[in-house]
XYZ file of C-alpha atoms in Angstrom:
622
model
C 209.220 -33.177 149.440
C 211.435 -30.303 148.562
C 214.580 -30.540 146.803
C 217.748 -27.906 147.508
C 219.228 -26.962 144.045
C 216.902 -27.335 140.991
C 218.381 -29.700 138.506
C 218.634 -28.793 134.639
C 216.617 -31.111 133.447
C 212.618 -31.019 132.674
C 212.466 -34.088 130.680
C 210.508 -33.615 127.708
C 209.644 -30.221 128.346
C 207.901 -28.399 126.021
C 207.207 -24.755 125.244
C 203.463 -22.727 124.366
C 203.107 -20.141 121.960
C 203.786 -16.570 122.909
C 202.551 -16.223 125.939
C 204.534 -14.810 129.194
C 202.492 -17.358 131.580
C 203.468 -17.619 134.952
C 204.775 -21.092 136.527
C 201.344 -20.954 138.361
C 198.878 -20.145 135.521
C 200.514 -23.169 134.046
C 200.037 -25.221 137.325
C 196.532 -24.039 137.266
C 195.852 -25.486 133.478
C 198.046 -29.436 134.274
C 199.999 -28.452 132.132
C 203.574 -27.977 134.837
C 206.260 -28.643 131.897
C 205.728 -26.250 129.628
C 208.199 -23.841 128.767
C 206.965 -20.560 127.639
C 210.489 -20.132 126.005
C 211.783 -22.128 123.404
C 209.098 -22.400 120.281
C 206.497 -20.139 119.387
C 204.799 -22.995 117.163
C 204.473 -26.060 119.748
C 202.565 -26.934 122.494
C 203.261 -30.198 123.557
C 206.357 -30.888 125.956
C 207.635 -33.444 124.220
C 208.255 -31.762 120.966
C 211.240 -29.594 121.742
C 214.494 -29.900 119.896
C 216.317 -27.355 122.490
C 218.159 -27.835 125.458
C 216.062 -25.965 128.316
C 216.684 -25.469 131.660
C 213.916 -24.869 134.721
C 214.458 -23.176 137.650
C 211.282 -23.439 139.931
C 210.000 -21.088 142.932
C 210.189 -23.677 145.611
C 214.080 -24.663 144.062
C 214.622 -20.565 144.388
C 213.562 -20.543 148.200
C 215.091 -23.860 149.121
C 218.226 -23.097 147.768
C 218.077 -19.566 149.520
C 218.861 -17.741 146.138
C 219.164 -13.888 146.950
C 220.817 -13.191 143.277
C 219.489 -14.737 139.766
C 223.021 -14.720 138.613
C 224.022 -17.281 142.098
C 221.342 -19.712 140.770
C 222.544 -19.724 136.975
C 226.003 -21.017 138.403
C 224.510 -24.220 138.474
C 222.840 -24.142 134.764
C 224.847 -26.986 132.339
C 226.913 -24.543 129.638
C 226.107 -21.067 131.853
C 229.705 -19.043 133.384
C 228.963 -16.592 135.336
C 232.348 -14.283 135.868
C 231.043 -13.328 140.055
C 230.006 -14.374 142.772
C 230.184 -11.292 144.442
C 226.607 -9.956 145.801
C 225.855 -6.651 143.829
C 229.378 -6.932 142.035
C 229.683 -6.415 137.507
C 228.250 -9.843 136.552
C 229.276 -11.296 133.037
C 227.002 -14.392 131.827
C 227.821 -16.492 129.282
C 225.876 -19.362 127.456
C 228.306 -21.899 125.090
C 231.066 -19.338 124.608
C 229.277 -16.744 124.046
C 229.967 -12.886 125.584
C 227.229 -11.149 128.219
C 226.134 -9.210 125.041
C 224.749 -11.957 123.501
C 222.086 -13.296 125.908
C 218.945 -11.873 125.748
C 216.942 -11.549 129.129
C 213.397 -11.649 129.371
C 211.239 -10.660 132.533
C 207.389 -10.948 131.380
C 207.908 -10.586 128.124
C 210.206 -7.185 128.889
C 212.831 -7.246 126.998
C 215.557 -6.018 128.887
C 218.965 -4.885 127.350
C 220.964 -0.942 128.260
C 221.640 0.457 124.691
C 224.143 2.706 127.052
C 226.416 0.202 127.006
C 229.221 -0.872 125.096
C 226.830 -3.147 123.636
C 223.113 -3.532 124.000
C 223.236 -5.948 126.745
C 221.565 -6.510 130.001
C 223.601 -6.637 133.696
C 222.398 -8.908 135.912
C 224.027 -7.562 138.779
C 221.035 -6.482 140.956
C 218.273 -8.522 139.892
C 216.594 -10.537 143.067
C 215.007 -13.595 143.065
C 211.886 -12.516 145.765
C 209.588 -12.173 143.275
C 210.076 -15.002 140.803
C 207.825 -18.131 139.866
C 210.275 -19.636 137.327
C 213.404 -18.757 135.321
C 213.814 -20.949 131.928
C 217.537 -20.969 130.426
C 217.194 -21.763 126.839
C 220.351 -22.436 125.272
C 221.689 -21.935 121.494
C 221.252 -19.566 118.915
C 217.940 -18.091 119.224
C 218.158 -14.908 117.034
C 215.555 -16.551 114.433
C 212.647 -15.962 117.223
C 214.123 -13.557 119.208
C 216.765 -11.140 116.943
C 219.949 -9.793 117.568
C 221.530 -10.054 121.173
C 220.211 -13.930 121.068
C 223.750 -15.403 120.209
C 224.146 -17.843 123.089
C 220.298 -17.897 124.642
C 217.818 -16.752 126.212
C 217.364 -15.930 129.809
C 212.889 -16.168 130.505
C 211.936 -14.630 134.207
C 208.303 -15.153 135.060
C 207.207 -13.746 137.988
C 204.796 -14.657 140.470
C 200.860 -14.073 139.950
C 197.972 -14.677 142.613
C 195.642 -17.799 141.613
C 193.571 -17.869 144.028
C 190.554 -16.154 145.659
C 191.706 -13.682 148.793
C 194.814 -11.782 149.512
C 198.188 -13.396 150.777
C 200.980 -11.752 151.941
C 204.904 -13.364 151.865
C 207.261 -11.989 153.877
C 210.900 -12.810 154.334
C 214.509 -11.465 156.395
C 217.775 -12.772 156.850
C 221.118 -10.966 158.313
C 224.718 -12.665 158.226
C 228.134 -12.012 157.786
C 229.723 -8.565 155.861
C 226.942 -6.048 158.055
C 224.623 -8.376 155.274
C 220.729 -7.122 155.914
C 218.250 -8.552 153.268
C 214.417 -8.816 153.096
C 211.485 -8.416 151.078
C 207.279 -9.009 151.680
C 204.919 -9.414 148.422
C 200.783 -9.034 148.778
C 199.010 -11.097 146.421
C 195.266 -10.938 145.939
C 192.761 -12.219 143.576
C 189.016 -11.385 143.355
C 187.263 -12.847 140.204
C 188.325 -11.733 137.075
C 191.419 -8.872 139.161
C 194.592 -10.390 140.210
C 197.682 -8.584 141.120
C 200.798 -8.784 143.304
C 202.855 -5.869 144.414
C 206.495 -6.548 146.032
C 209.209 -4.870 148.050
C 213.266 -5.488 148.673
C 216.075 -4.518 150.202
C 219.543 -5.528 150.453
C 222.764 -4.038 151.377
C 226.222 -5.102 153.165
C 229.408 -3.314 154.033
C 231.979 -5.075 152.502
C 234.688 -6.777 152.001
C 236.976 -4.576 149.485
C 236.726 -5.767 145.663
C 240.018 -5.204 145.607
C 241.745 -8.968 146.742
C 244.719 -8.117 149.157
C 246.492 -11.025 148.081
C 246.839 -10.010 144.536
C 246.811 -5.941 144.742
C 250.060 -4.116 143.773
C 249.135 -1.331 146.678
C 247.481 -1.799 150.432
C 244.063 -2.549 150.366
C 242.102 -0.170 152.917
C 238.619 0.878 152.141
C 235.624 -1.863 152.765
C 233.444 -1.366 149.251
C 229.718 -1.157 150.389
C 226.615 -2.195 148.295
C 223.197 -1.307 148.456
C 219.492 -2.149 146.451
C 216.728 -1.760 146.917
C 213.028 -1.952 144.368
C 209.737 -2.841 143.822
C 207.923 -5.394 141.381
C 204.173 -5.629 140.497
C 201.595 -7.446 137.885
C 198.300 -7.083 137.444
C 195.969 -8.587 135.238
C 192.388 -8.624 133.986
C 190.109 -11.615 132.757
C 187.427 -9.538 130.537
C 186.120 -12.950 129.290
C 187.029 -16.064 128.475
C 189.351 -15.294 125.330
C 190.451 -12.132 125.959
C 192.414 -10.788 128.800
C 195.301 -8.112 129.705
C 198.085 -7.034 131.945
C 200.624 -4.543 133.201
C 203.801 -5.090 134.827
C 206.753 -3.916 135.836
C 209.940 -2.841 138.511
C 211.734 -0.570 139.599
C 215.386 -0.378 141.773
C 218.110 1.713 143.308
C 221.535 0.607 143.583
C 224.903 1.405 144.588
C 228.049 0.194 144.444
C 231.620 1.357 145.649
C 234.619 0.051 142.532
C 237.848 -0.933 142.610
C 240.711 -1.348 140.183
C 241.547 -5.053 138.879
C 244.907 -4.858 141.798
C 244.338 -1.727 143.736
C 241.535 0.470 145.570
C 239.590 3.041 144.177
C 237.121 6.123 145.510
C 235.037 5.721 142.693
C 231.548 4.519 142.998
C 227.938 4.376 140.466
C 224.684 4.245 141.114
C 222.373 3.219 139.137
C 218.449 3.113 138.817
C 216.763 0.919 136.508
C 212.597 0.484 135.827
C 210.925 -1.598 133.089
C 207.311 -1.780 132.188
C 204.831 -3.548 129.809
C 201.250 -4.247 128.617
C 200.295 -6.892 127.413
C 196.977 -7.850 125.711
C 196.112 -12.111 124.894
C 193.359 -13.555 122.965
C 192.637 -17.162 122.890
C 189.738 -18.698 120.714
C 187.324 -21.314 122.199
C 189.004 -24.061 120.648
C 192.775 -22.937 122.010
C 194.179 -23.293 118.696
C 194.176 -19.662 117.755
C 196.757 -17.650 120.139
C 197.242 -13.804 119.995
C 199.356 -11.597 122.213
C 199.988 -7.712 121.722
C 202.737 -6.318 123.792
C 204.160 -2.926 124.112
C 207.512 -2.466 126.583
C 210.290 -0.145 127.742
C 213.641 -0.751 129.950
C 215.368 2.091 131.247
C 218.752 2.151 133.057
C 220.667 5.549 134.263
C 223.979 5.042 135.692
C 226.162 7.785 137.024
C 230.260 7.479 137.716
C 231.150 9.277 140.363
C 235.350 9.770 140.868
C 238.553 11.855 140.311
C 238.336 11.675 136.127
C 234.100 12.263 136.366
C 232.251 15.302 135.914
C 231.592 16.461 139.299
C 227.801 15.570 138.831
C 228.528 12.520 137.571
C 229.485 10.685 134.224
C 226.332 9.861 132.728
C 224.857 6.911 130.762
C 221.452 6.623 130.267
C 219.573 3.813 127.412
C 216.298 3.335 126.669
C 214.845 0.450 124.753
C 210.792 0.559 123.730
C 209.465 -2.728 121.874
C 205.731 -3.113 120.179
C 205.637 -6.953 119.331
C 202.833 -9.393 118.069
C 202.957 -12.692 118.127
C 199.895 -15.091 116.185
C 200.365 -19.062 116.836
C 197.662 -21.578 115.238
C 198.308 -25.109 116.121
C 195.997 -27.682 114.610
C 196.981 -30.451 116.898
C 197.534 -32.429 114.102
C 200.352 -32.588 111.272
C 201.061 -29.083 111.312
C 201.322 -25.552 113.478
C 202.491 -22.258 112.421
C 203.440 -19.237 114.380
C 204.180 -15.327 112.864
C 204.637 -12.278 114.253
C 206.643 -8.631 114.132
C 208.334 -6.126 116.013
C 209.463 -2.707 116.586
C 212.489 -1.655 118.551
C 213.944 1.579 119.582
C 217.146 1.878 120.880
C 218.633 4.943 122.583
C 221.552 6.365 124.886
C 221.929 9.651 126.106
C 225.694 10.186 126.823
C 227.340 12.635 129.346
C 230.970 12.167 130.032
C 234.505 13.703 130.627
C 235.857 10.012 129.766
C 235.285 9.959 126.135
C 232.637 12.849 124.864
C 229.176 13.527 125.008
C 226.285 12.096 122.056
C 222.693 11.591 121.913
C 221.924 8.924 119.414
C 218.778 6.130 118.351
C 218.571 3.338 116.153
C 215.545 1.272 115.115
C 214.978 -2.096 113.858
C 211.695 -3.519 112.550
C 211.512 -7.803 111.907
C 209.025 -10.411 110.841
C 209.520 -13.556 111.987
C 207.788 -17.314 110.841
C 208.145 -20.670 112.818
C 206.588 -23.845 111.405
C 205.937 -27.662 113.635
C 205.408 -30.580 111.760
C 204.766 -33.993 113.253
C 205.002 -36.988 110.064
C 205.444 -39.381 112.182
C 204.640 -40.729 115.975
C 206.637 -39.291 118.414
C 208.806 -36.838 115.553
C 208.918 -32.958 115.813
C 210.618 -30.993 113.006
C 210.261 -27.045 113.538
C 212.227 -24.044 111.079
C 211.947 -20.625 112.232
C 213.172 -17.459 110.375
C 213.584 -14.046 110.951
C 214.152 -10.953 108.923
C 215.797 -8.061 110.792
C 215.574 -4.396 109.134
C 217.632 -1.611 111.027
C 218.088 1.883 110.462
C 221.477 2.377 110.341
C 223.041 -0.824 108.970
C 220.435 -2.736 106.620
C 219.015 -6.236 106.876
C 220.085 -9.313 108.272
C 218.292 -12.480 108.046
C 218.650 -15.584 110.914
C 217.282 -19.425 110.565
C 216.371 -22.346 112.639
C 215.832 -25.473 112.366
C 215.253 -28.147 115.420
C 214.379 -32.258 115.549
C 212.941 -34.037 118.075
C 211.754 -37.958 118.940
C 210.321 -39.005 121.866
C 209.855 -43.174 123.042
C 209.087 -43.966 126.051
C 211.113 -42.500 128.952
C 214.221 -41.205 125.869
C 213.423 -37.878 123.658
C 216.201 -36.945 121.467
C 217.039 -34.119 120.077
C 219.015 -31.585 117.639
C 219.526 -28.202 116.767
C 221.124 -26.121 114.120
C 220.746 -22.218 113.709
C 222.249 -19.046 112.690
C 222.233 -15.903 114.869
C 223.109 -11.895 114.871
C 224.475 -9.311 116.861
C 224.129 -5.864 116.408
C 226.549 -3.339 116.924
C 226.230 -0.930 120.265
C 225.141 2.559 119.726
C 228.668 3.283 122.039
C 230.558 0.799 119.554
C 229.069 3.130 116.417
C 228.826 6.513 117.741
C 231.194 7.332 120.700
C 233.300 10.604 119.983
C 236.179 8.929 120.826
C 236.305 5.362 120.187
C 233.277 4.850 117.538
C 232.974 3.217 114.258
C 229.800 4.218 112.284
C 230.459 1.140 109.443
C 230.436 -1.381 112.051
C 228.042 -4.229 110.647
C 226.036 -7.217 112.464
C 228.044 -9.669 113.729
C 227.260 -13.457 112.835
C 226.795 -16.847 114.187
C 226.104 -20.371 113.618
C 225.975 -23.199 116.032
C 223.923 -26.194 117.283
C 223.681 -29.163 119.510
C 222.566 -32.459 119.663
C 221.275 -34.328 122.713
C 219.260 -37.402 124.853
C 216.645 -35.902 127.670
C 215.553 -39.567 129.969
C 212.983 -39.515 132.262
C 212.440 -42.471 134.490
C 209.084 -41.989 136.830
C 210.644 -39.417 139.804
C 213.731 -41.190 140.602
C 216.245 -40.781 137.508
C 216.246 -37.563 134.945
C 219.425 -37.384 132.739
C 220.094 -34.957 130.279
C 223.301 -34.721 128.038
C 224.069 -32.349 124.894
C 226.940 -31.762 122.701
C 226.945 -28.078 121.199
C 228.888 -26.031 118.980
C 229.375 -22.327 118.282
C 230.831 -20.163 115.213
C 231.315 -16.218 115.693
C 232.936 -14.128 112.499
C 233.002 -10.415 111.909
C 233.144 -9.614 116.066
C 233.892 -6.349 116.749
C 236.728 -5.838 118.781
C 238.462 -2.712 120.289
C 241.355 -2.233 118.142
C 244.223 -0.203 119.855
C 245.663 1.085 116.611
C 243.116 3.082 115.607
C 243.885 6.762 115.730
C 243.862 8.539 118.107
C 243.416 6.342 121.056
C 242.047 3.367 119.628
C 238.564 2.525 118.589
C 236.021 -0.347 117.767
C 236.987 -2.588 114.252
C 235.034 -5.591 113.349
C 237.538 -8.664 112.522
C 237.169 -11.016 115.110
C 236.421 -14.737 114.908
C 235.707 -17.349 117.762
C 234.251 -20.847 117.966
C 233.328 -22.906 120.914
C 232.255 -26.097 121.485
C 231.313 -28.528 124.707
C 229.609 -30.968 126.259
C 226.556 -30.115 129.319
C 225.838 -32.961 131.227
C 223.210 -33.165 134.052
C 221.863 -35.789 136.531
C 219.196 -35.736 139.297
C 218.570 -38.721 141.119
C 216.304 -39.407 144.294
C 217.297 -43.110 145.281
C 215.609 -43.079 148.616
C 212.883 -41.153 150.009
C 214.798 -38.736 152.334
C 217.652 -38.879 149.438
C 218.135 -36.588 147.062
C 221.102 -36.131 144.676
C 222.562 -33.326 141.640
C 225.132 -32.972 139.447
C 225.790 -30.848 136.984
C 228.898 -31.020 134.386
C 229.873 -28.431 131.566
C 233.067 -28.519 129.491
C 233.981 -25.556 126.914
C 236.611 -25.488 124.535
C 236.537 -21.736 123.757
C 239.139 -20.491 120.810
C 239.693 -17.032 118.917
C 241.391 -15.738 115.730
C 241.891 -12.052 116.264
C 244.216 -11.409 113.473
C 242.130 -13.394 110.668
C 244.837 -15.492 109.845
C 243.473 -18.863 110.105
C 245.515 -19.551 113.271
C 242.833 -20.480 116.703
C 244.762 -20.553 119.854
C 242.569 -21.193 122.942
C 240.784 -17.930 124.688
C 241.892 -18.755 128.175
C 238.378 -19.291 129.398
C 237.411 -21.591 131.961
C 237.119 -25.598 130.542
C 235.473 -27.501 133.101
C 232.677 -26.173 135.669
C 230.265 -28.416 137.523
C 227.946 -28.045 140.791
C 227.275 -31.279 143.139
C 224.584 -31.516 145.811
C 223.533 -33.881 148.234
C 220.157 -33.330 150.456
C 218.568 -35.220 153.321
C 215.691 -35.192 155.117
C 216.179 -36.405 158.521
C 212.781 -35.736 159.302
C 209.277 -34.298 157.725
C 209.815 -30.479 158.430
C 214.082 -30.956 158.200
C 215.799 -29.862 155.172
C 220.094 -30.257 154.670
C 222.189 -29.980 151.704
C 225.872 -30.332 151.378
C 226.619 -28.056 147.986
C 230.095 -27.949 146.523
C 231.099 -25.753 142.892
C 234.357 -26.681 140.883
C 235.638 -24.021 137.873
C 238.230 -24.533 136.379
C 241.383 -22.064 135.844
C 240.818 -18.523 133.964
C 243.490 -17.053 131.675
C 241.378 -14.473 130.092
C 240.592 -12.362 132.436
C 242.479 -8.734 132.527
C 245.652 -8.444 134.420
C 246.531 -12.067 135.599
C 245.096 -15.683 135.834
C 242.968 -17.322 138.481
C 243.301 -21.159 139.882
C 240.854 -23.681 139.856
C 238.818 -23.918 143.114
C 236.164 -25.978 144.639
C 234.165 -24.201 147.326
C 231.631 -26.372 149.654
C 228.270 -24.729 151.162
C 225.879 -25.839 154.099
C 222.071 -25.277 153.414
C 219.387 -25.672 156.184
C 216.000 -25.458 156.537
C 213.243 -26.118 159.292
C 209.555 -25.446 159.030
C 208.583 -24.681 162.278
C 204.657 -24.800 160.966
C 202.577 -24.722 157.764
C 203.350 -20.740 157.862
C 206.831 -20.251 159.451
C 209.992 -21.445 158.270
C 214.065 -20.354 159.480
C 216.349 -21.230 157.485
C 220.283 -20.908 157.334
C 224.147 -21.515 155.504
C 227.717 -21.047 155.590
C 228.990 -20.448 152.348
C 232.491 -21.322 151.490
C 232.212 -23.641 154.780
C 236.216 -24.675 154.433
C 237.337 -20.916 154.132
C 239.137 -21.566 151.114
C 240.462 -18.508 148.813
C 239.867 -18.256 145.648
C 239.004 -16.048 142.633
C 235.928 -16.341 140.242
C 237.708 -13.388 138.201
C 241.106 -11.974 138.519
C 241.704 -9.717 141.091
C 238.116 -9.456 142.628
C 238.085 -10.742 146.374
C 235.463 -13.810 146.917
C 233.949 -13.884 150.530
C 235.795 -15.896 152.910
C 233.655 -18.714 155.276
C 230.516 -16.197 155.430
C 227.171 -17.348 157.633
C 223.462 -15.935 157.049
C 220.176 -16.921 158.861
C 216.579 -15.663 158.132
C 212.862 -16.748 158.430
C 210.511 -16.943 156.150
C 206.063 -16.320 156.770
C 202.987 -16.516 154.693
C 199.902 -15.819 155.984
């Protein structure tokens, strides 16, 4: 029976060591919970002290997810600032910014040191090729390093299993001139797998620009295109030892608008990442080894009235050579170790604020320990040691709990985290600061996971976050203002979650998050509340009037925004339609109307959201 919008709950789920597994390879081995995510030193599900979330491939396809960022809506403690196909997405994890989520695709870390700050956008990443997505929330900088503030973001993405080739294929076409499709061939023959796949997407508009808020006539429809390829491949060359490359590749391009007004200016941008990855695995699957080597590149060029004529350039590169060693002894204790290397560098080309070439590397050791004194009780500490180039060291810690009876596991968390400064942030011509320093963190949770048989999951957390020396842009600075490190926030919530399936053709989920999110920008001991959005929460209903028959009745509440630039948006709730019918074992249509009630709103201030918008499509496999 499939279910429309995955739920954030795996009860009990549980993480392996290092490797980047794929939601099938762990299918394959019984072993469907795991998280690949959130401990380097445990391997049984129900030892995990962190609040995970699990997005599956059949919960992708049956909620008719086009963009990764559409599906996080829905993740307990996630804000995402769009949901605009193609448009600037912002992601946030328990108060934290977009900077300080780390994103992982295959063990790729991806992140544009071009940017303000090293930080991934999410804007154009698809779903067509994905197996799983894990959220892991809290600070996770003491296994993962700087830019692991609020979580981690883990991609896996699909891998052929079995013997002989199969080919998935998939098109839809809807409102806005909205084309979309994509086909993947996967193939396995003995020890050779691999899987090689192809999108598209584009529409025509409407303008970014809302009418009903611009300060000048809105004329110009803003178009947006992508399209890419993805591919893995991987080698058994015996029974411990095995390897694989992967990678993508995509186009883009967007037109932008002001916050109130239209603009001519567009970018496009390409982004590819690669990796290989070598695993070992002794006889006895205690002793785990994985060797990877990585690099994400993104170029984007501005094209407009204040840009070179060839366009503004920005161009980051990030290379990573990790290792990871895990020993478990399935008894009191397991250990995990490992290093890294990182390179970070942007290439600069502008008329908006000067031209610099610049690098900066960081080299850390990291240690995680599990311990298990009593039935049922997990303890794990992790720390990391961070050495970079240009600012020094900077050490991180965590330390989870977790106890598991019967259908209850609870849980706890406490850890510190870092940021590092933005090679833009330190060496800009214009608006740099060369003694910026890592920002800081500390935060934690504390939480109940139930699991009763396949009719009742709950899940419930209370978090907390501390931020101190942020670095903010500072206006005063001379000439034209410049980056200054004096910031301070703190967050804190609740992230509820419920899935229930009462009857047989009955499925229901709800998901609840509520943020208080507060700053002290002039260090003076005075919080007054950020403005961010307090409450969000998704709802979802699905029936099965009959076998092949799939309907779901979606609706998303947010809460007001005060923070964004130039103005305030309302709280809105905005319903969707799902359908599905599987016209045989190898043919499926499918179809929605999003924002079924036509109701207008804003996800952030000034950006139009589509009005009552319909898309069909079919889906093959053969």
């Amino acid at each position: 029976m499939k279910t429309i919008y995955f739920f954030p709950l795996l009860a009990f789920s549980g993480a392996v060591s290092a490797h980047a597994e794929s939601a099938d390879d762990l299918a394959a081995e019984g072993r469907e919970n795991i998280v690949v995510t959130a401990s380097r030193a445990t391997t049984e599900p129900r030892e995990i002290g962190s609040a995970v979330s699990v997005v599956t491939q059949e919960q992708l396809a049956s909620g008719q997810v086009t963009f990764v960022k559409d599906v996080l809506q829905d993740v307990p403690g996630v804000l995402v600032s769009t949901d605009r196909p193609g448009n600037y997405a912002s992601v946030s994890i328990r108060g934290s910014n977009n900077d300080e989520v780390l994103w992982l695709v295959d063990g790729i870390e991806l992140g544009d040191p071009s940017s303000t700050s090293t930080q991934f956008q999410s804007d154009h990443l698809i779903a067509a090729d994905i197996a799983r997505i894990e959220v892991l929330r809290g600070n996770q900088s003491s296994l993962y390093g700087s830019d692991a503030i609020g979580g981690v973001i883990n991609i896996i993405t699909q891998r052929a299993t079995e013997e002989g080739v199969k080919v998935n294929a998939e098109a839809q076409a809807g409102s806005h001139g909205t084309l979309n499709g994509g086909a993947s061939i996967l193939g396995k023959t003995g020890p050779l797998d691999f899987r090689l796949t192809a999108t598209g997407y584009r529409h025509d508009g409407p303008s970014l620009a809302d009418p009903r808020t611009a300060t000048a006539p809105v004329t110009e429809d803003d178009e947006y295109w992508r399209y890419g390829f993805s591919g893995r491949a991987g080698l058994e060359a015996s029974p411990n030892l095995s390897f694989q490359l992967n990678g993508f590749w995509l186009d883009s391009f967007s037109d932008l608008d002001n916050t109130t007004s239209d603009t001519l200016n567009t970018v496009k941008k390409r982004e590819y990442a690669f990796a290989g990855q070598g695993f070992y695995r002794s006889d006895d699957d205690k002793l785990n080894v994985k060797l990877t080597g990585s690099r994400y590149v993104a170029r984007r060029l501005y094209f407009g009235t204040s840009n070179r004529p060839e366009g503004d350039l920005y161009k980051g590169t990030k290379d990573s050579l990790s290792l990871d060693v895990s020993y478990d002894t399935g008894g009191l204790a397991s250990i995990a170790a490992g290093g890294n290397l990182e390179r970070e560098k942007t290439d600069q080309e502008t008329y908006y604020s000067g031209d610099f070439l610049e690098k900066i590397n960081t080299r850390s050791v990291y240690g995680e320990i599990a311990l298990r004194p009593a039935e049922g009780l997990t303890l794990t500490g992790a720390a990391r040691i961070d050495d970079n180039s240009r600012f020094g060291t900077f050490d991180t810690y965590r330390g989870t709990i977790a106890y598991a009876a019967g259908p209850f596991k609870f849980r706890a968390s406490y850890g510190t985290g870092a940021k590092s400064p933005g090679l833009y942030q330190l060496f800009d011509p214009t608006y740099g600061n060369p003694d910026l320093k890592a920002e800081t963190s500390r935060g934690g949770d504390i939480g109940v996971d139930v699991a009763l048989a396949d009719t009742l999951s709950i899940q419930a957390s209370y978090f907390f976050l501390r931020k101190k020396n942020e670095i903010v842009f500072d206006g005063s600075r001379p000439p034209y203002g410049g980056y200054d490190q004096w910031g301070r926030t703190r967050a804190s919530g609740v992230e509820l979650g419920l899935t229930a399936e009462p009857l047989p053709w009955l499925k229901l989920n709800q998901s609840f998050t509520y943020t208080d999110h507060e700053t002290d920008d002039d260090l003076d001991g005075t919080y007054v509340d950020s403005g961010r959005p307090k409450y969000t929460a998704s709802s979802a209903i699905t029936v099965l009037p009959v076998e092949q028959a799939e309907l779901t009745l979606r609706a998303r509440f947010r809460d007001k925004d005060l923070s964004g630039y130039g103005g305030a948006t309302s709280a809105y709730a905005v319903v969707d339609l799902l359908g599905s019918y599987r016209i045989s074992e190898n043919v499926e249509i499918f179809g929605r109307v999003v924002n079924l009630f036509d109701k207008w709103y804003q996800v952030s201030y000034g950006t139009a959201a589509l009005g009552r918008s319909a898309y069909g499509g079919v889906r093959v496999s053969f």
